[in-house]
PDB file of C-alpha atoms in Angstrom:
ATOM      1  CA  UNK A  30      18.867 -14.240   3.522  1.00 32.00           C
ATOM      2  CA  UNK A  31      15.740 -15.445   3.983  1.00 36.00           C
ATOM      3  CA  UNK A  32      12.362 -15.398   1.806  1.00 39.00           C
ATOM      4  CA  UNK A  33      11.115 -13.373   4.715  1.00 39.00           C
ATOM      5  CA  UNK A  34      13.306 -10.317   3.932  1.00 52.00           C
ATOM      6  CA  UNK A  35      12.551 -11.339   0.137  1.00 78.00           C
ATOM      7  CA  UNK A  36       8.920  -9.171   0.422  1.00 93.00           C
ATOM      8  CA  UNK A  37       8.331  -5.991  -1.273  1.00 96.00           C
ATOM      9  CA  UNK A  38       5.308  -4.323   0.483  1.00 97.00           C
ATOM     10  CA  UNK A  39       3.491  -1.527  -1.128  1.00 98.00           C
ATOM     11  CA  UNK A  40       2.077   1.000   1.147  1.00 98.00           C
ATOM     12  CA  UNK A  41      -0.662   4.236   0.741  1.00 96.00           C
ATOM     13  CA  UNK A  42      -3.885   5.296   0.789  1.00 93.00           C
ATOM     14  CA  UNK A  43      -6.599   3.721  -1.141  1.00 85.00           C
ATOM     15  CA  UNK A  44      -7.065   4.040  -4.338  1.00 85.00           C
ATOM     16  CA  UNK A  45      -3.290   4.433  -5.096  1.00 91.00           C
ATOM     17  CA  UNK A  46      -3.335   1.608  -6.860  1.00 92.00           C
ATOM     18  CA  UNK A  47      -1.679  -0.990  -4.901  1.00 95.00           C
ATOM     19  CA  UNK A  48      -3.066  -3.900  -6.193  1.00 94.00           C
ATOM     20  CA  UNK A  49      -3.303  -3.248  -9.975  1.00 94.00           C
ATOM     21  CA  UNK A  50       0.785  -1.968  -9.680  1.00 97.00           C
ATOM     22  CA  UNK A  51       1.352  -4.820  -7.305  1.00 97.00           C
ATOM     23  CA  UNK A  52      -0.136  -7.975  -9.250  1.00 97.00           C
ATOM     24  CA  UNK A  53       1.656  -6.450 -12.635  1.00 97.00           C
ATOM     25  CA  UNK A  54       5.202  -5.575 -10.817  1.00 97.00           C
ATOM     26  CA  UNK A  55       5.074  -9.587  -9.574  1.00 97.00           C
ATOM     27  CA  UNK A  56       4.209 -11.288 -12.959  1.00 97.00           C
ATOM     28  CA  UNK A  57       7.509  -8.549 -14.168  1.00 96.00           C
ATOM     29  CA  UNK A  58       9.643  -9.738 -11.716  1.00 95.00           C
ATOM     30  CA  UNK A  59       8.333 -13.536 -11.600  1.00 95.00           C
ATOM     31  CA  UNK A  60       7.626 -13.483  -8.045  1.00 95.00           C
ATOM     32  CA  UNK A  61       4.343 -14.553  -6.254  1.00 96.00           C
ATOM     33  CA  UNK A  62       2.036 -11.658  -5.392  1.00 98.00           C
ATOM     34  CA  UNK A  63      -0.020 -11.243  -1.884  1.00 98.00           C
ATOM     35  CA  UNK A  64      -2.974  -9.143  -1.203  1.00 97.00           C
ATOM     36  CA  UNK A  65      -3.580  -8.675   2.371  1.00 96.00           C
ATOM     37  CA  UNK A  66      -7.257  -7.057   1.336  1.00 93.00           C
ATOM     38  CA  UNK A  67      -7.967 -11.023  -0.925  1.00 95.00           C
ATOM     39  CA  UNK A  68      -6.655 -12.370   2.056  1.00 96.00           C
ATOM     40  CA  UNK A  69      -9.315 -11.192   4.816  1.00 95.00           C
ATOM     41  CA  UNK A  70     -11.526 -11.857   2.213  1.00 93.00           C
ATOM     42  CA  UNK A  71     -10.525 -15.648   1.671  1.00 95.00           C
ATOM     43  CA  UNK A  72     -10.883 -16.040   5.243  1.00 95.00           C
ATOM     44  CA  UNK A  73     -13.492 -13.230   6.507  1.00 93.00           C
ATOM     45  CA  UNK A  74     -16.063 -13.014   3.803  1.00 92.00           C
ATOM     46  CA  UNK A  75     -16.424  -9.146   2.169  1.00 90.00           C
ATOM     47  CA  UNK A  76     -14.579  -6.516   4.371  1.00 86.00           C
ATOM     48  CA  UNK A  77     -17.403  -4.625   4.216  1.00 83.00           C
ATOM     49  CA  UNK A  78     -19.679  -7.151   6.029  1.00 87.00           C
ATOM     50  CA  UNK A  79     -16.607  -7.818   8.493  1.00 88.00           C
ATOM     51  CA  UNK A  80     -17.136  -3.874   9.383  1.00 83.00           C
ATOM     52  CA  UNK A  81     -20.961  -4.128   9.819  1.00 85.00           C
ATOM     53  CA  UNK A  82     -21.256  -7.153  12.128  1.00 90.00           C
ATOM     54  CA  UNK A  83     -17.974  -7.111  13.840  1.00 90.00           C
ATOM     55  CA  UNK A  84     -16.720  -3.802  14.069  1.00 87.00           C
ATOM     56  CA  UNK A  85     -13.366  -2.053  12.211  1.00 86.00           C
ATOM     57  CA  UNK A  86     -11.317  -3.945  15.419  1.00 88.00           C
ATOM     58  CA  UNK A  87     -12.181  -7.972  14.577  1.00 91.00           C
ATOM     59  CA  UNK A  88     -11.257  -6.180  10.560  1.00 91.00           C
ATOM     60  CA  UNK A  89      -8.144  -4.649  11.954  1.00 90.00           C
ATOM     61  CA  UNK A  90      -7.076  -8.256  13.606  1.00 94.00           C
ATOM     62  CA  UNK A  91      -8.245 -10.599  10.857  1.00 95.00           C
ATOM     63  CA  UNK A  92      -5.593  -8.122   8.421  1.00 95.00           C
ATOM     64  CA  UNK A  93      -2.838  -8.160  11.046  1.00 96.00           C
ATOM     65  CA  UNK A  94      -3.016 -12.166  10.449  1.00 96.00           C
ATOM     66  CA  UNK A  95      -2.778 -11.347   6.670  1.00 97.00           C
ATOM     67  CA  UNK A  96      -0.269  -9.119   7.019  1.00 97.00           C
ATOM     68  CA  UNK A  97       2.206 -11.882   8.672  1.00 96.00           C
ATOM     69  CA  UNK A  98       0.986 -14.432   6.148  1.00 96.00           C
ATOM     70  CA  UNK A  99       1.949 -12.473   3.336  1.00 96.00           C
ATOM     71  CA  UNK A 100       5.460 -11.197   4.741  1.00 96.00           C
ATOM     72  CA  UNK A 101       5.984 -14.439   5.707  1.00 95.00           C
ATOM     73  CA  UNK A 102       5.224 -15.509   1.345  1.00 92.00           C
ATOM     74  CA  UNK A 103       7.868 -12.455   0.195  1.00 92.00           C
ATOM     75  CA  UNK A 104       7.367 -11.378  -3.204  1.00 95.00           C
ATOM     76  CA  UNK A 105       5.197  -8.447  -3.752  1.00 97.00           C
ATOM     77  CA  UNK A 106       2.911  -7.590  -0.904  1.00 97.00           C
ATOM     78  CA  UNK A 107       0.124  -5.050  -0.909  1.00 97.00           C
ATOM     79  CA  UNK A 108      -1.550  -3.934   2.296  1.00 97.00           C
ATOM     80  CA  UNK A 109      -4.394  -2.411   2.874  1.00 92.00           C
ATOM     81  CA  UNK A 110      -4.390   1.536   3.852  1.00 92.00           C
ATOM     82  CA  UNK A 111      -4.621   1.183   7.162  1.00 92.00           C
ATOM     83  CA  UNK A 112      -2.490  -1.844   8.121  1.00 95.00           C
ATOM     84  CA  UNK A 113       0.199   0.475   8.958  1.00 96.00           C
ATOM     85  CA  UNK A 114      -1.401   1.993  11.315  1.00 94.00           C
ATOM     86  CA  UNK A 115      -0.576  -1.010  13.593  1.00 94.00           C
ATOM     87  CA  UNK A 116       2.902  -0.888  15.674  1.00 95.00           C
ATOM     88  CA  UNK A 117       2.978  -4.502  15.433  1.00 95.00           C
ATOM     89  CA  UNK A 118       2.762  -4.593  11.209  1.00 95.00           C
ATOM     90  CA  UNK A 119       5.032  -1.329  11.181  1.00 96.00           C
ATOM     91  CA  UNK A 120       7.837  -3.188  13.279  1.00 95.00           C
ATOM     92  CA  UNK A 121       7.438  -5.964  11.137  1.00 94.00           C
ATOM     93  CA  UNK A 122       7.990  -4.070   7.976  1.00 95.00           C
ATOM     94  CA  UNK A 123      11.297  -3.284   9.094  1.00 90.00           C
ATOM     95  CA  UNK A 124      12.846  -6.237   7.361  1.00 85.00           C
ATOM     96  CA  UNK A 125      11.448  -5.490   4.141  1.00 94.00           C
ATOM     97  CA  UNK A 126      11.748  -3.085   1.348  1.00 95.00           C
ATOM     98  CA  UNK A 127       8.418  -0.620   1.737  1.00 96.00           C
ATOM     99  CA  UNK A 128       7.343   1.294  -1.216  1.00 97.00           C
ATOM    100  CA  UNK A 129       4.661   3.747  -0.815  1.00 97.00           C
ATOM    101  CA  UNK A 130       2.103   4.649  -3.660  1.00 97.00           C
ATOM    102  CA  UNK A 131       0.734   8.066  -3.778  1.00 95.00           C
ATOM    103  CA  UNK A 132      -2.157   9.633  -5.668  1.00 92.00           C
ATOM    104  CA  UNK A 133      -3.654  13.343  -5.666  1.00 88.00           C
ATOM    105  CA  UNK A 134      -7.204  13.459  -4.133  1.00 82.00           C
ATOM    106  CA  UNK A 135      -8.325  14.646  -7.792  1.00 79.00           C
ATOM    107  CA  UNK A 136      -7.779  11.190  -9.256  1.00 80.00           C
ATOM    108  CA  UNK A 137      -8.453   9.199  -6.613  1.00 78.00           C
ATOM    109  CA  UNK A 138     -11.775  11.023  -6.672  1.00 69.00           C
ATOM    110  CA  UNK A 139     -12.236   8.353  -9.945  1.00 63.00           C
ATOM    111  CA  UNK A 140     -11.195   5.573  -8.652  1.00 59.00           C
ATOM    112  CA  UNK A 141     -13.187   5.593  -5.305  1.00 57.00           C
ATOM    113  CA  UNK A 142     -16.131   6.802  -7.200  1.00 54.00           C
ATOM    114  CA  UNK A 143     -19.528   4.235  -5.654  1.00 52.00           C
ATOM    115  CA  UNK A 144     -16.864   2.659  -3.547  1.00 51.00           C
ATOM    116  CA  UNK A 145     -18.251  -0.083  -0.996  1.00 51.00           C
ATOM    117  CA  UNK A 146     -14.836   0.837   0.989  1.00 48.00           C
ATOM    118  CA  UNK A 147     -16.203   1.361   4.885  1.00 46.00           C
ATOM    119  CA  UNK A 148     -14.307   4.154   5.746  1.00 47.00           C
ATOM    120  CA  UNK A 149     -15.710   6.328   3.153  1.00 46.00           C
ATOM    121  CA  UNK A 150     -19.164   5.057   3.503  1.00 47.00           C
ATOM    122  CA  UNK A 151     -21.324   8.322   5.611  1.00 50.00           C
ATOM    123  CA  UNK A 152     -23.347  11.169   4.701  1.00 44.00           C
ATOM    124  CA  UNK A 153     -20.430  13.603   3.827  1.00 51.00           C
ATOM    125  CA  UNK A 154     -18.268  13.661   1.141  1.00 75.00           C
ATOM    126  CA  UNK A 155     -15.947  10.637   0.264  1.00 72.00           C
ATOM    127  CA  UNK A 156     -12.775  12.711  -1.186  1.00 77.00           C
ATOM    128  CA  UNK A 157     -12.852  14.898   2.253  1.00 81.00           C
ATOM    129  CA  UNK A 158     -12.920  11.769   4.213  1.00 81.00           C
ATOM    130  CA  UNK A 159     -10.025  10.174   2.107  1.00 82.00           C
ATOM    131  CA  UNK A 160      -8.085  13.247   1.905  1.00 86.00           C
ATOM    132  CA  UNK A 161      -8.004  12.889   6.005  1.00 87.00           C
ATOM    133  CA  UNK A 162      -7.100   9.581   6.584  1.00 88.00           C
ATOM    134  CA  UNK A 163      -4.313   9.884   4.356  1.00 91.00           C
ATOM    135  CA  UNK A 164      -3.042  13.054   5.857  1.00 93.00           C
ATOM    136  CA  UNK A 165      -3.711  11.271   8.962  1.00 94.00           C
ATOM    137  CA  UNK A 166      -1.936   8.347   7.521  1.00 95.00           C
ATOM    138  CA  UNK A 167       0.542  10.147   5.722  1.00 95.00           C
ATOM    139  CA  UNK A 168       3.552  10.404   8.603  1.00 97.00           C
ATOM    140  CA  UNK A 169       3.594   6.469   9.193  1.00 97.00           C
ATOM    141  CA  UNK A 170       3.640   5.931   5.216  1.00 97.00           C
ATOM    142  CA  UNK A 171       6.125   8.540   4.959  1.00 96.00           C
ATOM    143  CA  UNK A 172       8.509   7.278   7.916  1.00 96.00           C
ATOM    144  CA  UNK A 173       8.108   3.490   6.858  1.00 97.00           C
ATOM    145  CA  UNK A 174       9.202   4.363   2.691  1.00 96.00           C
ATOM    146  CA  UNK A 175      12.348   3.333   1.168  1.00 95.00           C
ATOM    147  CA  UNK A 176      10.861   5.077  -1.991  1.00 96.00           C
ATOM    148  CA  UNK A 177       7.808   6.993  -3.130  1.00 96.00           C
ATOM    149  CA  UNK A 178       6.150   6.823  -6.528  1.00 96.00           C
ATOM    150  CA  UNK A 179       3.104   8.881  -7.858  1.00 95.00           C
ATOM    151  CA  UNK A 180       0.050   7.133  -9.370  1.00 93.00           C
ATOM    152  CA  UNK A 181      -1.668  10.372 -10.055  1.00 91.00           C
ATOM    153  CA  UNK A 182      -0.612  11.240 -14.105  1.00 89.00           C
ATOM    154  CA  UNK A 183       0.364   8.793 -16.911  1.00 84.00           C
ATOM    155  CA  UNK A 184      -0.478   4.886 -17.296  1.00 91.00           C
ATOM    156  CA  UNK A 185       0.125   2.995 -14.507  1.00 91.00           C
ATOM    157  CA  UNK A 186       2.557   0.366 -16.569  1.00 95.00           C
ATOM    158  CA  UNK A 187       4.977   3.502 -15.810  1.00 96.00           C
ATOM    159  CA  UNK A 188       5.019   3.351 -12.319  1.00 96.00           C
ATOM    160  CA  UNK A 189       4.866  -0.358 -12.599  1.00 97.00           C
ATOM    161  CA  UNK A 190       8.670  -0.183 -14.580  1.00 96.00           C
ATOM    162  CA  UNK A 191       9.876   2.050 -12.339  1.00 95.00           C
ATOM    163  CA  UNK A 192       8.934  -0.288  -9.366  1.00 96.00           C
ATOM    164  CA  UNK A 193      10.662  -3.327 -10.964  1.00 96.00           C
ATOM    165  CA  UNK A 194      13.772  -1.188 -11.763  1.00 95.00           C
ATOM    166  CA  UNK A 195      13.852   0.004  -8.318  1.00 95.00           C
ATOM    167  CA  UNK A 196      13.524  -3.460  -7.072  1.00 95.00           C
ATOM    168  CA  UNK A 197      16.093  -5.048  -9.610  1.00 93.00           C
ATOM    169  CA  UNK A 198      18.305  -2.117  -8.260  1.00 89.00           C
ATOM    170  CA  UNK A 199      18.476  -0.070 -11.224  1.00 43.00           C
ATOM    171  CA  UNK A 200      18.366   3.238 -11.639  1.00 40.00           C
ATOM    172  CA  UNK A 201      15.119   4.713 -13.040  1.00 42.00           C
ATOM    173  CA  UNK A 202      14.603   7.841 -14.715  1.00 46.00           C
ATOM    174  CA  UNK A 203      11.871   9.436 -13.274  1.00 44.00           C
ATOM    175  CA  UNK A 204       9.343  10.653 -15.100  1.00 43.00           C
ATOM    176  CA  UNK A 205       6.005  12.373 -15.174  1.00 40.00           C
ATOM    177  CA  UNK A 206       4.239   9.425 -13.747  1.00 40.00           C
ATOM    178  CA  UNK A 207       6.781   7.766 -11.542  1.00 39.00           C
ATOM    179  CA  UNK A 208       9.018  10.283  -9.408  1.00 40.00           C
ATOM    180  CA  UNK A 209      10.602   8.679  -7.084  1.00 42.00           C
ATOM    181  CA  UNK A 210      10.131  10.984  -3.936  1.00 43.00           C
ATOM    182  CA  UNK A 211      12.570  11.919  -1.269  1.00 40.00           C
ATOM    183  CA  UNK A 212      15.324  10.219   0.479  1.00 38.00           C
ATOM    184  CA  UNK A 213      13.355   8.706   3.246  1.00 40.00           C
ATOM    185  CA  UNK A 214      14.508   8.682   7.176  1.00 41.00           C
ATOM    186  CA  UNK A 215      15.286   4.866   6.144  1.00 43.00           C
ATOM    187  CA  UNK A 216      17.625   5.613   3.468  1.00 44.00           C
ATOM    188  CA  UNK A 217      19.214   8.444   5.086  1.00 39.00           C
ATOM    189  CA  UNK A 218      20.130   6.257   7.837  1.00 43.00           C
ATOM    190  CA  UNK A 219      21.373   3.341   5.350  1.00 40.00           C
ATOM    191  CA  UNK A 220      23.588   6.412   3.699  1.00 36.00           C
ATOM    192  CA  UNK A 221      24.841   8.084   6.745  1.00 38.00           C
TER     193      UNK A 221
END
Protein backbone atom coordinates (compact mmCIF):
# COMPACT_ATOMS: atom_id res chain seq x y z
CA UNK A 1 0.00 0.00 0.00
CA UNK A 2 1.11 3.12 -0.69
CA UNK A 3 1.38 6.54 1.41
CA UNK A 4 -1.06 7.73 -1.19
CA UNK A 5 -3.96 5.55 0.08
CA UNK A 6 -2.39 6.37 3.66
CA UNK A 7 -4.59 10.00 3.64
CA UNK A 8 -7.48 10.62 5.78
CA UNK A 9 -9.40 13.60 4.24
CA UNK A 10 -11.93 15.45 6.21
CA UNK A 11 -14.78 16.82 4.31
CA UNK A 12 -17.93 19.56 5.15
CA UNK A 13 -18.99 22.78 5.20
CA UNK A 14 -17.16 25.53 6.82
CA UNK A 15 -17.00 26.06 10.02
CA UNK A 16 -17.26 22.30 10.90
CA UNK A 17 -14.21 22.38 12.22
CA UNK A 18 -11.92 20.69 9.93
CA UNK A 19 -8.86 22.10 10.75
CA UNK A 20 -8.94 22.40 14.58
CA UNK A 21 -10.24 18.31 14.55
CA UNK A 22 -7.77 17.70 11.79
CA UNK A 23 -4.36 19.23 13.22
CA UNK A 24 -5.36 17.50 16.82
CA UNK A 25 -6.49 13.92 15.22
CA UNK A 26 -2.70 14.03 13.39
CA UNK A 27 -0.52 14.95 16.47
CA UNK A 28 -3.04 11.67 18.13
CA UNK A 29 -2.22 9.50 15.57
CA UNK A 30 1.51 10.81 14.87
CA UNK A 31 0.93 11.45 11.35
CA UNK A 32 1.71 14.70 9.36
CA UNK A 33 -1.29 16.99 8.90
CA UNK A 34 -2.23 18.98 5.45
CA UNK A 35 -4.41 21.92 5.04
CA UNK A 36 -5.41 22.46 1.56
CA UNK A 37 -6.87 26.15 2.76
CA UNK A 38 -2.62 26.91 4.39
CA UNK A 39 -1.72 25.54 1.27
CA UNK A 40 -3.31 28.15 -1.33
CA UNK A 41 -2.27 30.41 1.10
CA UNK A 42 1.56 29.42 1.09
CA UNK A 43 1.42 29.72 -2.50
CA UNK A 44 -1.56 32.30 -3.38
CA UNK A 45 -1.38 34.92 -0.72
CA UNK A 46 -4.96 35.31 1.46
CA UNK A 47 -7.88 33.42 -0.29
CA UNK A 48 -9.74 36.24 0.09
CA UNK A 49 -7.52 38.49 -2.12
CA UNK A 50 -7.21 35.37 -4.60
CA UNK A 51 -11.25 35.88 -4.90
CA UNK A 52 -11.08 39.70 -5.44
CA UNK A 53 -8.43 39.95 -8.17
CA UNK A 54 -8.71 36.64 -9.80
CA UNK A 55 -12.01 35.38 -9.51
CA UNK A 56 -13.46 32.06 -7.36
CA UNK A 57 -12.05 29.95 -10.77
CA UNK A 58 -7.95 30.84 -10.55
CA UNK A 59 -9.12 29.98 -6.30
CA UNK A 60 -10.83 26.85 -7.40
CA UNK A 61 -7.51 25.75 -9.55
CA UNK A 62 -4.79 26.97 -7.20
CA UNK A 63 -6.86 24.36 -4.37
CA UNK A 64 -7.21 21.56 -6.92
CA UNK A 65 -3.16 21.75 -6.93
CA UNK A 66 -3.40 21.58 -3.07
CA UNK A 67 -5.65 19.07 -3.04
CA UNK A 68 -3.16 16.56 -5.04
CA UNK A 69 -0.26 17.83 -2.95
CA UNK A 70 -1.78 16.92 0.14
CA UNK A 71 -3.24 13.38 -0.99
CA UNK A 72 -0.17 12.84 -2.42
CA UNK A 73 1.53 13.68 1.72
CA UNK A 74 -1.31 11.06 3.36
CA UNK A 75 -1.87 11.62 6.87
CA UNK A 76 -4.70 13.80 7.81
CA UNK A 77 -5.98 16.03 5.08
CA UNK A 78 -8.50 18.81 5.41
CA UNK A 79 -10.08 20.43 2.38
CA UNK A 80 -11.68 23.26 1.98
CA UNK A 81 -15.73 23.23 1.60
CA UNK A 82 -15.88 23.41 -1.73
CA UNK A 83 -13.02 21.26 -3.09
CA UNK A 84 -15.43 18.55 -3.52
CA UNK A 85 -17.28 20.11 -5.66
CA UNK A 86 -14.65 19.25 -8.34
CA UNK A 87 -15.07 15.73 -10.32
CA UNK A 88 -11.46 15.66 -10.61
CA UNK A 89 -10.74 15.95 -6.46
CA UNK A 90 -13.95 13.68 -5.90
CA UNK A 91 -12.42 10.84 -8.20
CA UNK A 92 -9.36 11.28 -6.50
CA UNK A 93 -10.76 10.79 -3.09
CA UNK A 94 -11.69 7.46 -4.02
CA UNK A 95 -8.51 5.94 -2.71
CA UNK A 96 -8.77 7.40 0.56
CA UNK A 97 -10.73 7.15 3.68
CA UNK A 98 -13.24 10.47 3.60
CA UNK A 99 -14.70 11.60 6.79
CA UNK A 100 -17.19 14.27 6.71
CA UNK A 101 -17.67 16.88 9.61
CA UNK A 102 -21.04 18.24 10.21
CA UNK A 103 -22.32 21.17 12.26
CA UNK A 104 -25.99 22.66 12.78
CA UNK A 105 -26.35 26.18 11.22
CA UNK A 106 -26.98 27.37 14.99
CA UNK A 107 -23.34 26.85 15.94
CA UNK A 108 -21.77 27.48 13.01
CA UNK A 109 -23.58 30.80 13.29
CA UNK A 110 -20.45 31.33 16.12
CA UNK A 111 -17.89 30.26 14.44
CA UNK A 112 -18.41 32.19 11.10
CA UNK A 113 -19.34 35.17 13.10
CA UNK A 114 -17.04 38.54 11.13
CA UNK A 115 -15.79 35.84 8.86
CA UNK A 116 -13.46 37.18 5.91
CA UNK A 117 -14.65 33.73 4.14
CA UNK A 118 -15.75 35.03 0.34
CA UNK A 119 -18.64 33.11 -0.06
CA UNK A 120 -20.41 34.56 2.80
CA UNK A 121 -19.21 38.01 2.21
CA UNK A 122 -22.76 40.13 0.57
CA UNK A 123 -25.45 42.17 1.85
CA UNK A 124 -27.72 39.26 3.13
CA UNK A 125 -27.37 37.15 5.84
CA UNK A 126 -24.24 34.85 6.29
CA UNK A 127 -26.06 31.70 8.09
CA UNK A 128 -28.74 31.71 5.02
CA UNK A 129 -25.94 31.75 2.61
CA UNK A 130 -24.03 28.89 4.51
CA UNK A 131 -27.04 26.95 5.20
CA UNK A 132 -27.29 26.80 1.10
CA UNK A 133 -24.10 25.89 0.05
CA UNK A 134 -24.06 23.14 2.34
CA UNK A 135 -27.41 21.84 1.36
CA UNK A 136 -26.12 22.45 -1.99
CA UNK A 137 -23.00 20.71 -0.97
CA UNK A 138 -24.51 18.26 1.12
CA UNK A 139 -25.18 15.20 -1.64
CA UNK A 140 -21.38 15.15 -2.80
CA UNK A 141 -20.25 15.18 1.05
CA UNK A 142 -22.79 12.70 1.74
CA UNK A 143 -21.97 10.26 -1.33
CA UNK A 144 -18.07 10.68 -0.86
CA UNK A 145 -18.31 9.66 3.41
CA UNK A 146 -17.05 6.55 4.82
CA UNK A 147 -18.31 8.09 8.18
CA UNK A 148 -20.05 11.16 9.53
CA UNK A 149 -19.38 12.88 12.84
CA UNK A 150 -21.23 15.95 14.41
CA UNK A 151 -19.29 19.03 15.59
CA UNK A 152 -22.39 20.76 16.71
CA UNK A 153 -22.65 19.78 20.87
CA UNK A 154 -19.81 18.85 23.29
CA UNK A 155 -15.89 19.71 23.08
CA UNK A 156 -14.43 19.05 20.05
CA UNK A 157 -11.52 16.66 21.74
CA UNK A 158 -14.72 14.23 21.50
CA UNK A 159 -15.09 14.12 18.03
CA UNK A 160 -11.38 14.28 17.75
CA UNK A 161 -11.25 10.51 19.80
CA UNK A 162 -13.78 9.27 17.94
CA UNK A 163 -11.92 10.16 14.64
CA UNK A 164 -8.67 8.46 15.80
CA UNK A 165 -10.65 5.36 16.96
CA UNK A 166 -12.34 5.22 13.73
CA UNK A 167 -9.10 5.53 11.98
CA UNK A 168 -7.15 3.01 14.30
CA UNK A 169 -10.24 0.77 13.44
CA UNK A 170 -11.82 0.65 16.68
CA UNK A 171 -15.03 0.76 17.58
CA UNK A 172 -16.29 4.03 19.13
CA UNK A 173 -19.14 4.58 21.24
CA UNK A 174 -20.94 7.28 20.00
CA UNK A 175 -21.88 9.84 21.94
CA UNK A 176 -23.58 13.18 22.21
CA UNK A 177 -20.89 14.92 20.33
CA UNK A 178 -19.57 12.34 17.95
CA UNK A 179 -22.36 10.06 16.25
CA UNK A 180 -21.12 8.44 13.74
CA UNK A 181 -23.87 8.85 10.97
CA UNK A 182 -25.18 6.36 8.51
CA UNK A 183 -23.75 3.58 6.58
CA UNK A 184 -22.67 5.50 3.58
CA UNK A 185 -23.23 4.27 -0.28
CA UNK A 186 -19.30 3.52 0.18
CA UNK A 187 -19.63 1.23 2.98
CA UNK A 188 -22.66 -0.39 1.83
CA UNK A 189 -20.91 -1.36 -1.20
CA UNK A 190 -17.65 -2.55 0.85
CA UNK A 191 -20.43 -4.74 2.98
CA UNK A 192 -22.53 -6.05 0.24
Amino acid sequence: MTSHSDAVVLIGPMGAGKTSIGKKAARALGVRFFDTDAAVVRDHGPIEQLFVEHGEARFRAAERAAVSEGLATGGIVSLGGGAVMDPDTRAELAGHRVVLLTVSPRVVAGRVRDSNRPLLQGGDDAIERWTAIFEERRPVYEELADVTFDTSTGPLQDVVDALVAWVRGQTAEPTDSARPGDISPREKEQTA
